[in-house]
PDB file of N, CA and C in Angstrom:
ATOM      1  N   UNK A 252      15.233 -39.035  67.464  1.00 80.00           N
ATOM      2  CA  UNK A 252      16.273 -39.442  68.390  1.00 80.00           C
ATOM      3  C   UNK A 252      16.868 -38.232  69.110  1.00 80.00           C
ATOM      4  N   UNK A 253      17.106 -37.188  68.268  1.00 79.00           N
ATOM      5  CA  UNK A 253      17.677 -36.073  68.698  1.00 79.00           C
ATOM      6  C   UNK A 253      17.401 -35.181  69.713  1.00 79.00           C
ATOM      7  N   UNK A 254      15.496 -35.388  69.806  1.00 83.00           N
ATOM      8  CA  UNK A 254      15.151 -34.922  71.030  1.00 83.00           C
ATOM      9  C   UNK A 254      14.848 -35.683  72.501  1.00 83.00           C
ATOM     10  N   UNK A 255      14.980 -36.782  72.387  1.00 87.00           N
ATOM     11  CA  UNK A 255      14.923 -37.711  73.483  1.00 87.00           C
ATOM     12  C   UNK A 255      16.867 -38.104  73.904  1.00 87.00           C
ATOM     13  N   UNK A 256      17.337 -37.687  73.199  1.00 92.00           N
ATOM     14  CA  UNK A 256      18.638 -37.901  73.997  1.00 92.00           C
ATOM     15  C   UNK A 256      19.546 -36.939  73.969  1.00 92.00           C
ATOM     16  N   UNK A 257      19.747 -36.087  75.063  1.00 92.00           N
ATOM     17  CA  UNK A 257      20.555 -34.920  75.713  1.00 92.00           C
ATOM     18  C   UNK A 257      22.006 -34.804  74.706  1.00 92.00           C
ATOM     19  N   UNK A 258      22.401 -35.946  74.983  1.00 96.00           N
ATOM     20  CA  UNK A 258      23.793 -35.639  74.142  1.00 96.00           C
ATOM     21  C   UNK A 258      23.844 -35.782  72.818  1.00 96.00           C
ATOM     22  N   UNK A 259      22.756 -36.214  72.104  1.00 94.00           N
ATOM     23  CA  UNK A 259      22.828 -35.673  70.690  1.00 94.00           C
ATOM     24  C   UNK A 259      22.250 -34.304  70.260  1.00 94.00           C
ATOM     25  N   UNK A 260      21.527 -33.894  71.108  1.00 93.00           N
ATOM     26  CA  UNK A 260      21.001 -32.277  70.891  1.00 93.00           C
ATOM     27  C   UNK A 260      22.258 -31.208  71.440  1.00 93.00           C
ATOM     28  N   UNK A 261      22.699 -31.730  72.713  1.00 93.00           N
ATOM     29  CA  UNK A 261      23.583 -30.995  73.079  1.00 93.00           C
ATOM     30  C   UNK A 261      24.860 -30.889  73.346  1.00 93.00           C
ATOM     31  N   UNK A 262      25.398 -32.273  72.526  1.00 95.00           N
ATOM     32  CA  UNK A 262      26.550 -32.742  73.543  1.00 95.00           C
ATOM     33  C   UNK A 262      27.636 -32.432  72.493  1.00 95.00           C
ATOM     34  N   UNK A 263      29.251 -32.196  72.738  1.00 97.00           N
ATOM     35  CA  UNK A 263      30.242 -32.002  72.220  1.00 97.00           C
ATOM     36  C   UNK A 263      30.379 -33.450  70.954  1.00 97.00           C
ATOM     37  N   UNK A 264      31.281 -33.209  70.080  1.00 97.00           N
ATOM     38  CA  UNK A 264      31.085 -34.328  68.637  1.00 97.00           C
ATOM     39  C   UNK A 264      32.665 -34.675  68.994  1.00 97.00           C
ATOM     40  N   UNK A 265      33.133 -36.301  68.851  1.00 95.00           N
ATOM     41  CA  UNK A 265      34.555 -36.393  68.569  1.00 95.00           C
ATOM     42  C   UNK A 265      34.299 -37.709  67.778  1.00 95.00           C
ATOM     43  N   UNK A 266      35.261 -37.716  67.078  1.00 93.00           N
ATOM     44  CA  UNK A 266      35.588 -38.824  66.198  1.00 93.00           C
ATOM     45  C   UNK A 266      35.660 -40.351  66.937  1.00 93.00           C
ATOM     46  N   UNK A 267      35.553 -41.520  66.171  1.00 92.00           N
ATOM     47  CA  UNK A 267      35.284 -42.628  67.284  1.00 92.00           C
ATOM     48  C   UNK A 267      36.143 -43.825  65.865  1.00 92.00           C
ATOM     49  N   UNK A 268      36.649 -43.557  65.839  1.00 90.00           N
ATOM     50  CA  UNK A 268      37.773 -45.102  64.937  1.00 90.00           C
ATOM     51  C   UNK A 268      37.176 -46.730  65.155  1.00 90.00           C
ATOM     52  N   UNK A 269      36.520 -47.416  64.554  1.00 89.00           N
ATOM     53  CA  UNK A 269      35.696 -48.313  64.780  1.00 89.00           C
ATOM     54  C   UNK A 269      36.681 -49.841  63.619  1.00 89.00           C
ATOM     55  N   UNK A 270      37.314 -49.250  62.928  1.00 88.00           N
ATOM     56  CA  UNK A 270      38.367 -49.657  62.120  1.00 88.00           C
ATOM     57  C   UNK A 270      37.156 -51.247  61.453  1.00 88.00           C
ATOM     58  N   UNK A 271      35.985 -50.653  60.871  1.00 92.00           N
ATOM     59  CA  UNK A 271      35.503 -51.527  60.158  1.00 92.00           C
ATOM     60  C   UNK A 271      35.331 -50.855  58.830  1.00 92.00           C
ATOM     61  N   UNK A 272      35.076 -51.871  57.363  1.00 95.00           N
ATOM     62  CA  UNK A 272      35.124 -50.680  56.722  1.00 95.00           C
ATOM     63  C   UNK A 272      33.420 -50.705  56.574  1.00 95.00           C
ATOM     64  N   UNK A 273      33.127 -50.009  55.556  1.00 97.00           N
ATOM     65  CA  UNK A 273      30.865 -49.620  55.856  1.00 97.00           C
ATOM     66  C   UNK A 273      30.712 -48.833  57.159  1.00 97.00           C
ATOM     67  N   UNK A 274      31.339 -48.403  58.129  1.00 97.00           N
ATOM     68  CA  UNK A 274      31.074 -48.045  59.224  1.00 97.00           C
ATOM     69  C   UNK A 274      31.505 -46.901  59.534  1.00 97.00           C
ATOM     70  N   UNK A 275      30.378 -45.832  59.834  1.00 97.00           N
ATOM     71  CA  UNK A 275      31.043 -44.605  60.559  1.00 97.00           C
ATOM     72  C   UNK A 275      30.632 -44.341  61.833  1.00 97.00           C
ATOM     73  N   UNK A 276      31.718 -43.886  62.872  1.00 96.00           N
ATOM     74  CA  UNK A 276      30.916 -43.644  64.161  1.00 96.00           C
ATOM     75  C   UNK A 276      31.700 -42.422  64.645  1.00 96.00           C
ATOM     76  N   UNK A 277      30.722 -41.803  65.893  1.00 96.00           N
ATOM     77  CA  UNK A 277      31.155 -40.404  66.383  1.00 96.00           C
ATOM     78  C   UNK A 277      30.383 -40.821  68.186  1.00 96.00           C
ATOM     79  N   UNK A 278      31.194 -40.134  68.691  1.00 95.00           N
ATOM     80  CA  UNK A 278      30.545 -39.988  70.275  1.00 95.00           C
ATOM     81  C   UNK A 278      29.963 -38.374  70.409  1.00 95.00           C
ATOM     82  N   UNK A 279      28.684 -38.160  71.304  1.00 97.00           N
ATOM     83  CA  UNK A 279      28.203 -37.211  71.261  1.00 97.00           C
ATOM     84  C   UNK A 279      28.360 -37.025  72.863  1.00 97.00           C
ATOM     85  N   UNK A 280      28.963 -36.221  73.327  1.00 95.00           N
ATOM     86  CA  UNK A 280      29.411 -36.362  74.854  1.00 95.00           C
ATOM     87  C   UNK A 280      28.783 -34.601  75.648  1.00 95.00           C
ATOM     88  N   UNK A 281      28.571 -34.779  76.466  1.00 95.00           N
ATOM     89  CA  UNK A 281      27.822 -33.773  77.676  1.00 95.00           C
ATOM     90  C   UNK A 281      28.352 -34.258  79.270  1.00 95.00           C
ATOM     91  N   UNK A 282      28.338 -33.141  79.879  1.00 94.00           N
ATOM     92  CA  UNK A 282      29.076 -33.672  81.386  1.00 94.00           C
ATOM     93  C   UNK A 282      28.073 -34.923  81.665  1.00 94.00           C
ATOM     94  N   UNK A 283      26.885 -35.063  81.838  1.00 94.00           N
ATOM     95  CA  UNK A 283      26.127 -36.224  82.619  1.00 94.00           C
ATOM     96  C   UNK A 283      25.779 -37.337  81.055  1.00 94.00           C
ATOM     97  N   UNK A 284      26.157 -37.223  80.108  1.00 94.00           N
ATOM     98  CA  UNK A 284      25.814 -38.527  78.988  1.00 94.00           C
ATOM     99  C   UNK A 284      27.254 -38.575  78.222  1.00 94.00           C
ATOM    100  N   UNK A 285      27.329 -39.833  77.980  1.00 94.00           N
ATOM    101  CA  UNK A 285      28.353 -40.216  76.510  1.00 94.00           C
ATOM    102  C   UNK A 285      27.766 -40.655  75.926  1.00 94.00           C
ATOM    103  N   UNK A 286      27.459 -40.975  74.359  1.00 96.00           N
ATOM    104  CA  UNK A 286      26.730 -42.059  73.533  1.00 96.00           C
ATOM    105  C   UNK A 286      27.318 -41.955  72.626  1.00 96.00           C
ATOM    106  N   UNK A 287      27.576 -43.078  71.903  1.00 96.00           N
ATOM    107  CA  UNK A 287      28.153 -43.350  70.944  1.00 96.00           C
ATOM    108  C   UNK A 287      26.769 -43.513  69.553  1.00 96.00           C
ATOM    109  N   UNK A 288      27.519 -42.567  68.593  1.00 97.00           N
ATOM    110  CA  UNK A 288      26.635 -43.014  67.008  1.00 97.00           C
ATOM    111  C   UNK A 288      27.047 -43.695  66.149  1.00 97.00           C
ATOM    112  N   UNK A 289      26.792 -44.751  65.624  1.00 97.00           N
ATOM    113  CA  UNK A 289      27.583 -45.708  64.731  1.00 97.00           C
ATOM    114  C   UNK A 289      26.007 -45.893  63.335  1.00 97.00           C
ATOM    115  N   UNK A 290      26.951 -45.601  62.153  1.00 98.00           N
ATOM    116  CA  UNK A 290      25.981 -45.617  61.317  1.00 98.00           C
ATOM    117  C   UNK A 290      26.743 -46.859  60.462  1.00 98.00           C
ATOM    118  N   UNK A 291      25.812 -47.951  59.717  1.00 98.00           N
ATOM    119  CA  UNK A 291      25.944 -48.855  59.002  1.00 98.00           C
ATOM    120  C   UNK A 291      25.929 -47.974  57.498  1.00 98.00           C
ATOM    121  N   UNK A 292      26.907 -47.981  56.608  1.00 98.00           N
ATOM    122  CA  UNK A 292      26.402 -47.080  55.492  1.00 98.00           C
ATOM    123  C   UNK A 292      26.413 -48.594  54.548  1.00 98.00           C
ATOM    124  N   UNK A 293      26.424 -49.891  54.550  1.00 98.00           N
ATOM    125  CA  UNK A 293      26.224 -50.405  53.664  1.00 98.00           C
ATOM    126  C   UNK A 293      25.147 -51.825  53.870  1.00 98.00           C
ATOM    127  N   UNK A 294      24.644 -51.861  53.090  1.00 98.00           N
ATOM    128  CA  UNK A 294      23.701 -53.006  53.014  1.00 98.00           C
ATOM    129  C   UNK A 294      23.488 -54.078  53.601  1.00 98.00           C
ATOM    130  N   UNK A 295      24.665 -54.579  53.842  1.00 98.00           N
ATOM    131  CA  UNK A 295      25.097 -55.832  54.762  1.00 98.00           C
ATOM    132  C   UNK A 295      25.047 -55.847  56.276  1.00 98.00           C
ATOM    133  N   UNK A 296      24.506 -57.091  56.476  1.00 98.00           N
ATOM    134  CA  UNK A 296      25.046 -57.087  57.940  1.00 98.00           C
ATOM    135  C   UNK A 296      26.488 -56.760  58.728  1.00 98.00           C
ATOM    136  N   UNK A 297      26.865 -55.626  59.771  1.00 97.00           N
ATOM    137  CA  UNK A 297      28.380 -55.701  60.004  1.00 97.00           C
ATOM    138  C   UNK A 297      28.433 -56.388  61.753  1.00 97.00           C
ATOM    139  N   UNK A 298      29.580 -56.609  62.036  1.00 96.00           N
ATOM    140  CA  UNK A 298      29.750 -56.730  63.741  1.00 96.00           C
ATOM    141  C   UNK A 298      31.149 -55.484  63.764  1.00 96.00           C
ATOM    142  N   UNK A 299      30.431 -55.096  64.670  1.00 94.00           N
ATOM    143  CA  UNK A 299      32.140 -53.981  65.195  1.00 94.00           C
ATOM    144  C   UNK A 299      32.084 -54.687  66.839  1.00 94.00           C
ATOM    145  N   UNK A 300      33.575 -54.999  66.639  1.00 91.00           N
ATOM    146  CA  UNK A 300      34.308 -55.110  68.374  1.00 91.00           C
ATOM    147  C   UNK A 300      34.400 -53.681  68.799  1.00 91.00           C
ATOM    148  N   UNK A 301      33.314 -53.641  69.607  1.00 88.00           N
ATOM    149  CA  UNK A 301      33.895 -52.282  70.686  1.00 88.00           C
ATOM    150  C   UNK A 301      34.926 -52.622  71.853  1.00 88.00           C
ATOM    151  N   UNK A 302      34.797 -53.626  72.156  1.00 85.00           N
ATOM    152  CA  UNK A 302      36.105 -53.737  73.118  1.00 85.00           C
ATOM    153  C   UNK A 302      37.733 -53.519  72.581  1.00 85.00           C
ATOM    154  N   UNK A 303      38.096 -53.560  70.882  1.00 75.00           N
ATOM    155  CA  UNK A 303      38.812 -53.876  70.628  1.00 75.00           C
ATOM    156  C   UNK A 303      39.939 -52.465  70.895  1.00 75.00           C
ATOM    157  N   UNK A 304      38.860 -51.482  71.124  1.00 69.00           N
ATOM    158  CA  UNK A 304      39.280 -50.268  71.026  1.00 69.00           C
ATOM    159  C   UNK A 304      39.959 -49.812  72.905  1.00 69.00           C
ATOM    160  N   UNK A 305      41.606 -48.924  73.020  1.00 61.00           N
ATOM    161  CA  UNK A 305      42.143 -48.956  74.154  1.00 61.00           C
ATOM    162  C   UNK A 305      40.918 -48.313  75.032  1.00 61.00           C
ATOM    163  N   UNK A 306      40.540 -47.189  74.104  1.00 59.00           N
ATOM    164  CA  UNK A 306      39.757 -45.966  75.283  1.00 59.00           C
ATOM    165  C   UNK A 306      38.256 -46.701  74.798  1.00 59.00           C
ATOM    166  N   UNK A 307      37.760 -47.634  75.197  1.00 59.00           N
ATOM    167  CA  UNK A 307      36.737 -48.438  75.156  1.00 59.00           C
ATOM    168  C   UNK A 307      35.738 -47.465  76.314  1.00 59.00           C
ATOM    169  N   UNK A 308      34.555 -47.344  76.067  1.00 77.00           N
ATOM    170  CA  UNK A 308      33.289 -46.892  76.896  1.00 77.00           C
ATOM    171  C   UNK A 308      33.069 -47.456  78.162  1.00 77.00           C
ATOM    172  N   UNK A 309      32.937 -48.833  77.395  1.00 84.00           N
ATOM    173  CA  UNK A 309      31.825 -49.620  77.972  1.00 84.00           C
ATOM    174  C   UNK A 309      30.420 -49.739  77.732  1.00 84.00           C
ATOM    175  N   UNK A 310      30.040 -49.559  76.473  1.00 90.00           N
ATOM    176  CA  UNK A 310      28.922 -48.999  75.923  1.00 90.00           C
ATOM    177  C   UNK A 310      28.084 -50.534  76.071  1.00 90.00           C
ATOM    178  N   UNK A 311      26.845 -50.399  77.047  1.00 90.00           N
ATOM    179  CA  UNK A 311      26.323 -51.856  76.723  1.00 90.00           C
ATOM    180  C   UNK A 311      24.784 -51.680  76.672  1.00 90.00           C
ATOM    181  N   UNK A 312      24.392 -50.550  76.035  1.00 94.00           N
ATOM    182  CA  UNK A 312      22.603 -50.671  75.695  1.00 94.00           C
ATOM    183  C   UNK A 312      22.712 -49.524  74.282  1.00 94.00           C
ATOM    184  N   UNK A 313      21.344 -50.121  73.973  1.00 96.00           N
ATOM    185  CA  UNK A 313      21.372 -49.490  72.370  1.00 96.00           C
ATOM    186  C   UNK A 313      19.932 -48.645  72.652  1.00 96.00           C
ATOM    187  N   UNK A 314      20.130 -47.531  73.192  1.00 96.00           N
ATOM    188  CA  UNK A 314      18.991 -46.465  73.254  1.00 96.00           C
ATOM    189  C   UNK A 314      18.465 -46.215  71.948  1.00 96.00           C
ATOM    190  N   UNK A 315      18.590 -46.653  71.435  1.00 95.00           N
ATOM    191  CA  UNK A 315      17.435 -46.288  70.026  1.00 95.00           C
ATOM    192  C   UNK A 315      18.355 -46.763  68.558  1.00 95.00           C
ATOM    193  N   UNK A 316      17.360 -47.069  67.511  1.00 96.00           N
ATOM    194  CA  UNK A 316      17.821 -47.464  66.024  1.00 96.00           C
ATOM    195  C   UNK A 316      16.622 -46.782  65.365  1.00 96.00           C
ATOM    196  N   UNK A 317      17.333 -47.085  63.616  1.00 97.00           N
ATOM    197  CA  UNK A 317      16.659 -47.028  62.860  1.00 97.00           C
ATOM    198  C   UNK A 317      16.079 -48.029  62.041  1.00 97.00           C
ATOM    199  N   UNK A 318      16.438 -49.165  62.633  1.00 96.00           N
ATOM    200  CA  UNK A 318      16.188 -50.546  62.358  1.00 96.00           C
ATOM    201  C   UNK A 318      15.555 -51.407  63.469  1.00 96.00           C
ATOM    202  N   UNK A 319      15.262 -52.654  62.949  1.00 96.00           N
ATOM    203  CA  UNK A 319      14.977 -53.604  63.963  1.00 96.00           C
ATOM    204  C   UNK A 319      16.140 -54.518  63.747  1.00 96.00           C
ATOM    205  N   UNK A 320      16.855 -55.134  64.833  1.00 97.00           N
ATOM    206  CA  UNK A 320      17.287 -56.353  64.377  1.00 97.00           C
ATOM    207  C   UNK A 320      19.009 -56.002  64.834  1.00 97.00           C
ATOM    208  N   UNK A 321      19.373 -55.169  65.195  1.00 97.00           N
ATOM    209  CA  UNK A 321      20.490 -54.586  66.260  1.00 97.00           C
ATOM    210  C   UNK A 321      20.505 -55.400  67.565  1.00 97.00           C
ATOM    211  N   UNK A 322      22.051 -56.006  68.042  1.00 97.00           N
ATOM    212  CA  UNK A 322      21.810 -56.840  69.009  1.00 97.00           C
ATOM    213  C   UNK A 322      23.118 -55.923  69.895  1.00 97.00           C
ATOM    214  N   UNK A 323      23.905 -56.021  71.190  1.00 96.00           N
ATOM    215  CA  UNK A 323      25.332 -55.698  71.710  1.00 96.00           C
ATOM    216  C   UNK A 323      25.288 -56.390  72.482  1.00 96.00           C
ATOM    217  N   UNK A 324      26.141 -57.708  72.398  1.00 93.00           N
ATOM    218  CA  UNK A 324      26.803 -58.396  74.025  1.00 93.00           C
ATOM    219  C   UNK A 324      27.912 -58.222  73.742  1.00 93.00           C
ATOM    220  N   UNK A 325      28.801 -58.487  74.913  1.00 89.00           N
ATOM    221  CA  UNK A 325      29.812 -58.547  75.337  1.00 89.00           C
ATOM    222  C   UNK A 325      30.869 -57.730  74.400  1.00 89.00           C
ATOM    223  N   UNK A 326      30.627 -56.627  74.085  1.00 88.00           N
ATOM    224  CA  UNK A 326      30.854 -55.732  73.129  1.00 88.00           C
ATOM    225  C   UNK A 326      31.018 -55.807  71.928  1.00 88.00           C
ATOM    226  N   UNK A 327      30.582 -56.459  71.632  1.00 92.00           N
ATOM    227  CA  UNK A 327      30.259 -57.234  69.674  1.00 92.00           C
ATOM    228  C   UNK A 327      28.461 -56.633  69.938  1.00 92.00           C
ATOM    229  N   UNK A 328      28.894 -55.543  68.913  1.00 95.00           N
ATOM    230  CA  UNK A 328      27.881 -54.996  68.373  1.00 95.00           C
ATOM    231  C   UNK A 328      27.371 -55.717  66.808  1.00 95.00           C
ATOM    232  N   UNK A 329      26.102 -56.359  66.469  1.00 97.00           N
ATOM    233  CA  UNK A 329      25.459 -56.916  65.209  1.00 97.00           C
ATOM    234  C   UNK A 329      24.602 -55.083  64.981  1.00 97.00           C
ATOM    235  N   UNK A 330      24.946 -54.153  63.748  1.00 98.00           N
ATOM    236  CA  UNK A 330      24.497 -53.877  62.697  1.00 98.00           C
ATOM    237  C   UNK A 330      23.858 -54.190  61.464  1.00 98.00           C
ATOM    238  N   UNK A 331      22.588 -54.075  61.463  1.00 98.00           N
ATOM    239  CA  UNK A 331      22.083 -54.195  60.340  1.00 98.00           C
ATOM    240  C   UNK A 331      22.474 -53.017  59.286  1.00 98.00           C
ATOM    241  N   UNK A 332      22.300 -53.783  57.746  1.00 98.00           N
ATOM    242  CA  UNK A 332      22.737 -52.527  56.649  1.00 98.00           C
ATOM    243  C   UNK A 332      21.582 -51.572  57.011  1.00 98.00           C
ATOM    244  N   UNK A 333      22.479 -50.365  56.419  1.00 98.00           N
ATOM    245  CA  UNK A 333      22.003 -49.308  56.141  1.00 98.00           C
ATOM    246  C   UNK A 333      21.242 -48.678  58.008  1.00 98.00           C
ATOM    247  N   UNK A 334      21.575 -49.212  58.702  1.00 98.00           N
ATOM    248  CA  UNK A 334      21.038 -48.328  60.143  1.00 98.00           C
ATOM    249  C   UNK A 334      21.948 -47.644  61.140  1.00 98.00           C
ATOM    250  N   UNK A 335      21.438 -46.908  61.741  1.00 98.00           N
ATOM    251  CA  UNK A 335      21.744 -45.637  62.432  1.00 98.00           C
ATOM    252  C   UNK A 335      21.713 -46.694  63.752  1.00 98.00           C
ATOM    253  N   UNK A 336      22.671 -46.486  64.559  1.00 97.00           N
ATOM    254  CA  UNK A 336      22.140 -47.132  66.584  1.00 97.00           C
ATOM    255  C   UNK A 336      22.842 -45.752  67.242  1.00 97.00           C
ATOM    256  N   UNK A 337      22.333 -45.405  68.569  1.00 97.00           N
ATOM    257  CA  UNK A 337      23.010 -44.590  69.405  1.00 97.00           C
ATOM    258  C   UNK A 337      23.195 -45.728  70.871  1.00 97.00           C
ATOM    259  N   UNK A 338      24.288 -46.003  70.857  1.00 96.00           N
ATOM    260  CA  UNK A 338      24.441 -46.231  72.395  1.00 96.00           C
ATOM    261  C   UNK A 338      24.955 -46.080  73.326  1.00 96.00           C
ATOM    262  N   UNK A 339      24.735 -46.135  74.469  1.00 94.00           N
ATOM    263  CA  UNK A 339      24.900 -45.623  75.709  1.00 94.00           C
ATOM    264  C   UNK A 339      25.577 -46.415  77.120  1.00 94.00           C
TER     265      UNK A 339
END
């Protein structure tokens, strides 16, 4: 993943509050990319509201997983356990 997308090789790291619990996420940001990393650390299926958040993206494609089976509409992101998504 790291070499096919600019802002995870190169981009500045900030914290990203996703206020689910199993869930950690970080934005990897560069002047021309933002992407967001959200890792599932538990087994289960999760949904995180990205809209729920003030400074919301707009994040609406999932450039790459470590899973199959990752969906994002209307900012309800479906996580599968245990996977990695970067999106953009």
């Amino acid at each position: 993943m790291r070499s096919s997308i600019p802002a995870l090789k190169n981009g500045a790291i900030s914290e990203y509050d996703v206020e689910t619990t199993g869930i950690a996420a970080y934005l990897r940001q560069t002047e021309q990319q933002t992407v967001l990393v959200v890792h599932n650390l538990t087994a289960n299926q999760q949904t995180v509201d990205l809209t729920a958040k003030e400074t919301a993206y707009g994040f609406a494609k999932i450039l790459d997983s470590t899973k199959e089976g990752a969906s994002l509409e209307a900012g309800k992101l479906i996580i599968p356990g245990y996977t990695t998504l970067v999106l953009e």
